[in-house]
């Protein structure tokens, strides 16, 4: 009788342990949220993005700007999706861009800066001064911008939102590229990709410290 | 006594079921192979890639080319890793590139073509004729190449190996970009990324059919 009781208790204990293990596995599965993934292709069809930018700027701005009188169609497009991803930033935005001249994307970045997001921009020294570049406007708005003085191009085209979302691809942030070129942008939240890009950004950010700029190179007499 | 026996049997059955569930979960975890993921940053340090190309070309070629007498260091670098990924192709290689002038990458693509891999190349119409472009050599070797006649650039920089591995980023396949620029390349096997890029390739491949080329545009008198 004692043996039967012990067996029963052992069976129940085993069953309870197994049930606990199964519940734990289910909880872990739920916790392991699927990382956000998206692929955007360009050219993006022409579309009015005013409502999106105004909405992100707050109720006052939305009332002032909307409805926009322009004749462009409303609705979803690759540019609006890219804007939405950027505007989701709450704490930080690292931008590492060869060419940046899109007024819409420039406004989005300034808006995030005004909202208190810590924005840092790395760009290419030779392209940042071209006509239409947004870099001067970003600097004027108080956003930190750094560039190198290397022979090669700073040819990256990526951004990192809140240290968790990587936006990268072939797309320079120019109106020409957005509206006319065949381009791609990947949105990635997998840490295996986000982490090395964050490290690359910090590496370049340190190398491009303004204290290292040579305005009057010593060997140039 | 009957009730005790039933309880014991129920306990044992529960324990067996739980053990089975745990074993099944472990087997599933093992089966769900982690997709290959890699991030490469450029500039790539100078390195001799002859051994890699010769090895991929077969024993005869390896004996003829190796050891290479050049003074460049051997070993791992971003370019050799990119080459290794490309040379892993067994059945198909889709390439969609704005600019392609790297002799090493050109040799790798020709080698795959000779090995029976189905190679298809899409490129930019304005950049394919520039000095140093590999496109003419690829065509001469019998590789299918298509280009558009659009105003915008075909600015993609991606390749797809065996319809399962996507290689994409900011890097054009030029020696300038490989050796001097700040660039990135992602290697991705997740179907959520590979599939849309394959579809984008097929879409462009169809649009760029040679039958659509206008050598003497009708409106150009």
PDB file of C-alpha atoms in Angstrom, chain A residues 1 3-5 7-8 11-12 14-15 18-19 21-22 25 29 32 34-39 41-42 150-158 166 168-172 176-177 180-190 192-193 196-197 200 203-204 207-208, chain B residues 1 4-5 7-8 11-12 14-15 17-19 21-22 25 29 32 34-39 41-42 150-158 166 168-172 176-177 180-190 192-193 196-197 200 203-204 207-208:
ATOM      1  CA  UNK A   1       0.000   0.000   0.000  1.00  0.00           C
ATOM      2  CA  UNK A   3       4.532   1.492  -2.471  1.00  0.00           C
ATOM      3  CA  UNK A   4       1.337   2.275  -4.375  1.00  0.00           C
ATOM      4  CA  UNK A   5       0.983   5.605  -2.581  1.00  0.00           C
ATOM      5  CA  UNK A   7       4.129   5.626  -7.008  1.00  0.00           C
ATOM      6  CA  UNK A   8       0.992   7.725  -7.219  1.00  0.00           C
ATOM      7  CA  UNK A  11       3.357  10.128 -10.981  1.00  0.00           C
ATOM      8  CA  UNK A  12       1.529  13.261  -9.912  1.00  0.00           C
ATOM      9  CA  UNK A  14       6.074  14.152 -12.694  1.00  0.00           C
ATOM     10  CA  UNK A  15       2.830  15.255 -14.328  1.00  0.00           C
ATOM     11  CA  UNK A  18       5.791  18.346 -17.115  1.00  0.00           C
ATOM     12  CA  UNK A  19       2.776  20.680 -17.104  1.00  0.00           C
ATOM     13  CA  UNK A  21       7.626  22.860 -18.345  1.00  0.00           C
ATOM     14  CA  UNK A  22       4.995  23.058 -21.091  1.00  0.00           C
ATOM     15  CA  UNK A  25       7.759  26.873 -23.054  1.00  0.00           C
ATOM     16  CA  UNK A  29       7.259  31.413 -27.235  1.00  0.00           C
ATOM     17  CA  UNK A  32       9.912  35.847 -28.140  1.00  0.00           C
ATOM     18  CA  UNK A  34       8.695  38.067 -33.970  1.00  0.00           C
ATOM     19  CA  UNK A  35      11.100  40.802 -35.056  1.00  0.00           C
ATOM     20  CA  UNK A  36       9.591  43.408 -37.422  1.00  0.00           C
ATOM     21  CA  UNK A  37      10.587  42.725 -41.033  1.00  0.00           C
ATOM     22  CA  UNK A  38       9.731  44.598 -44.200  1.00  0.00           C
ATOM     23  CA  UNK A  39      11.105  45.083 -47.705  1.00  0.00           C
ATOM     24  CA  UNK A  41      11.004  48.772 -53.304  1.00  0.00           C
ATOM     25  CA  UNK A  42      11.350  52.042 -55.167  1.00  0.00           C
ATOM     26  CA  UNK A 150      38.815  60.379 -46.604  1.00  0.00           C
ATOM     27  CA  UNK A 151      39.517  59.635 -50.246  1.00  0.00           C
ATOM     28  CA  UNK A 152      36.786  56.999 -50.432  1.00  0.00           C
ATOM     29  CA  UNK A 153      33.078  57.706 -50.161  1.00  0.00           C
ATOM     30  CA  UNK A 154      31.066  57.282 -46.965  1.00  0.00           C
ATOM     31  CA  UNK A 155      28.645  55.242 -49.067  1.00  0.00           C
ATOM     32  CA  UNK A 156      26.435  53.668 -46.366  1.00  0.00           C
ATOM     33  CA  UNK A 157      22.675  54.278 -46.535  1.00  0.00           C
ATOM     34  CA  UNK A 158      21.310  53.180 -43.185  1.00  0.00           C
ATOM     35  CA  UNK A 166      17.769  48.882 -38.790  1.00  0.00           C
ATOM     36  CA  UNK A 168      19.193  49.854 -44.807  1.00  0.00           C
ATOM     37  CA  UNK A 169      19.483  49.286 -48.543  1.00  0.00           C
ATOM     38  CA  UNK A 170      20.526  50.866 -51.819  1.00  0.00           C
ATOM     39  CA  UNK A 171      18.414  54.020 -51.375  1.00  0.00           C
ATOM     40  CA  UNK A 172      20.045  57.394 -50.890  1.00  0.00           C
ATOM     41  CA  UNK A 176      15.624  61.482 -57.545  1.00  0.00           C
ATOM     42  CA  UNK A 177      16.205  58.061 -55.958  1.00  0.00           C
ATOM     43  CA  UNK A 180      12.862  57.544 -60.325  1.00  0.00           C
ATOM     44  CA  UNK A 181      15.345  54.823 -59.378  1.00  0.00           C
ATOM     45  CA  UNK A 182      14.983  51.091 -58.855  1.00  0.00           C
ATOM     46  CA  UNK A 183      15.962  50.841 -55.183  1.00  0.00           C
ATOM     47  CA  UNK A 184      15.442  48.660 -52.128  1.00  0.00           C
ATOM     48  CA  UNK A 185      15.175  49.227 -48.395  1.00  0.00           C
ATOM     49  CA  UNK A 186      15.139  46.505 -45.735  1.00  0.00           C
ATOM     50  CA  UNK A 187      13.617  47.025 -42.308  1.00  0.00           C
ATOM     51  CA  UNK A 188      15.244  44.628 -39.850  1.00  0.00           C
ATOM     52  CA  UNK A 189      14.878  44.114 -36.114  1.00  0.00           C
ATOM     53  CA  UNK A 190      17.035  40.992 -35.732  1.00  0.00           C
ATOM     54  CA  UNK A 192      22.335  39.865 -35.447  1.00  0.00           C
ATOM     55  CA  UNK A 193      22.019  42.669 -38.020  1.00  0.00           C
ATOM     56  CA  UNK A 196      27.000  45.246 -36.046  1.00  0.00           C
ATOM     57  CA  UNK A 197      25.448  48.292 -37.753  1.00  0.00           C
ATOM     58  CA  UNK A 200      29.814  50.469 -37.314  1.00  0.00           C
ATOM     59  CA  UNK A 203      33.146  53.458 -34.950  1.00  0.00           C
ATOM     60  CA  UNK A 204      32.606  56.027 -37.716  1.00  0.00           C
ATOM     61  CA  UNK A 207      36.643  58.510 -36.224  1.00  0.00           C
ATOM     62  CA  UNK A 208      34.829  61.555 -37.617  1.00  0.00           C
TER      63      UNK A 208
ATOM     64  CA  UNK B   1      -7.517  -0.436  -4.671  1.00  0.00           C
ATOM     65  CA  UNK B   4      -5.454   3.852  -6.666  1.00  0.00           C
ATOM     66  CA  UNK B   5      -4.440   1.778  -9.684  1.00  0.00           C
ATOM     67  CA  UNK B   7      -4.762   7.142 -10.529  1.00  0.00           C
ATOM     68  CA  UNK B   8      -1.318   5.605 -10.885  1.00  0.00           C
ATOM     69  CA  UNK B  11      -0.247   9.761 -13.586  1.00  0.00           C
ATOM     70  CA  UNK B  12       2.069   7.609 -15.645  1.00  0.00           C
ATOM     71  CA  UNK B  14       0.353  12.082 -18.148  1.00  0.00           C
ATOM     72  CA  UNK B  15       4.053  11.871 -17.454  1.00  0.00           C
ATOM     73  CA  UNK B  17       2.587  12.428 -22.677  1.00  0.00           C
ATOM     74  CA  UNK B  18       4.534  15.334 -21.190  1.00  0.00           C
ATOM     75  CA  UNK B  19       7.884  13.647 -21.890  1.00  0.00           C
ATOM     76  CA  UNK B  21       5.741  16.706 -25.865  1.00  0.00           C
ATOM     77  CA  UNK B  22       9.120  17.874 -24.547  1.00  0.00           C
ATOM     78  CA  UNK B  25       9.645  20.393 -28.979  1.00  0.00           C
ATOM     79  CA  UNK B  29      14.006  23.237 -32.364  1.00  0.00           C
ATOM     80  CA  UNK B  32      14.353  24.627 -37.483  1.00  0.00           C
ATOM     81  CA  UNK B  34      19.039  28.827 -38.173  1.00  0.00           C
ATOM     82  CA  UNK B  35      19.166  30.731 -41.458  1.00  0.00           C
ATOM     83  CA  UNK B  36      22.656  31.884 -42.519  1.00  0.00           C
ATOM     84  CA  UNK B  37      23.236  35.501 -41.517  1.00  0.00           C
ATOM     85  CA  UNK B  38      26.284  37.680 -41.953  1.00  0.00           C
ATOM     86  CA  UNK B  39      27.161  41.368 -42.143  1.00  0.00           C
ATOM     87  CA  UNK B  41      31.721  45.970 -43.877  1.00  0.00           C
ATOM     88  CA  UNK B  42      34.020  47.625 -46.364  1.00  0.00           C
ATOM     89  CA  UNK B 150      14.614  54.290 -68.202  1.00  0.00           C
ATOM     90  CA  UNK B 151      15.403  57.798 -66.972  1.00  0.00           C
ATOM     91  CA  UNK B 152      16.071  56.617 -63.428  1.00  0.00           C
ATOM     92  CA  UNK B 153      18.992  54.446 -62.396  1.00  0.00           C
ATOM     93  CA  UNK B 154      18.760  50.685 -61.887  1.00  0.00           C
ATOM     94  CA  UNK B 155      20.429  51.296 -58.532  1.00  0.00           C
ATOM     95  CA  UNK B 156      19.961  47.899 -56.817  1.00  0.00           C
ATOM     96  CA  UNK B 157      23.062  46.078 -55.581  1.00  0.00           C
ATOM     97  CA  UNK B 158      21.929  42.538 -54.853  1.00  0.00           C
ATOM     98  CA  UNK B 166      20.237  37.096 -50.626  1.00  0.00           C
ATOM     99  CA  UNK B 168      22.480  42.939 -50.640  1.00  0.00           C
ATOM    100  CA  UNK B 169      23.670  46.305 -49.357  1.00  0.00           C
ATOM    101  CA  UNK B 170      25.264  49.579 -50.393  1.00  0.00           C
ATOM    102  CA  UNK B 171      28.215  47.990 -52.221  1.00  0.00           C
ATOM    103  CA  UNK B 172      28.564  48.299 -55.962  1.00  0.00           C
ATOM    104  CA  UNK B 176      36.936  51.563 -55.796  1.00  0.00           C
ATOM    105  CA  UNK B 177      34.019  50.632 -53.530  1.00  0.00           C
ATOM    106  CA  UNK B 180      38.168  52.638 -50.491  1.00  0.00           C
ATOM    107  CA  UNK B 181      34.527  53.216 -49.521  1.00  0.00           C
ATOM    108  CA  UNK B 182      32.596  52.701 -46.299  1.00  0.00           C
ATOM    109  CA  UNK B 183      30.084  50.080 -47.437  1.00  0.00           C
ATOM    110  CA  UNK B 184      27.926  47.270 -46.093  1.00  0.00           C
ATOM    111  CA  UNK B 185      26.688  43.922 -47.377  1.00  0.00           C
ATOM    112  CA  UNK B 186      24.087  41.734 -45.684  1.00  0.00           C
ATOM    113  CA  UNK B 187      23.882  38.000 -46.271  1.00  0.00           C
ATOM    114  CA  UNK B 188      20.332  36.832 -45.566  1.00  0.00           C
ATOM    115  CA  UNK B 189      18.601  33.467 -45.871  1.00  0.00           C
ATOM    116  CA  UNK B 190      15.254  34.383 -44.282  1.00  0.00           C
ATOM    117  CA  UNK B 192      10.726  36.949 -45.818  1.00  0.00           C
ATOM    118  CA  UNK B 193      13.587  38.856 -47.456  1.00  0.00           C
ATOM    119  CA  UNK B 196      10.437  39.686 -52.422  1.00  0.00           C
ATOM    120  CA  UNK B 197      13.919  40.221 -53.899  1.00  0.00           C
ATOM    121  CA  UNK B 200      11.694  42.034 -57.860  1.00  0.00           C
ATOM    122  CA  UNK B 203       9.757  41.628 -62.534  1.00  0.00           C
ATOM    123  CA  UNK B 204      12.750  43.632 -63.798  1.00  0.00           C
ATOM    124  CA  UNK B 207      10.436  44.378 -68.136  1.00  0.00           C
ATOM    125  CA  UNK B 208      13.966  44.511 -69.552  1.00  0.00           C
TER     126      UNK B 208
END
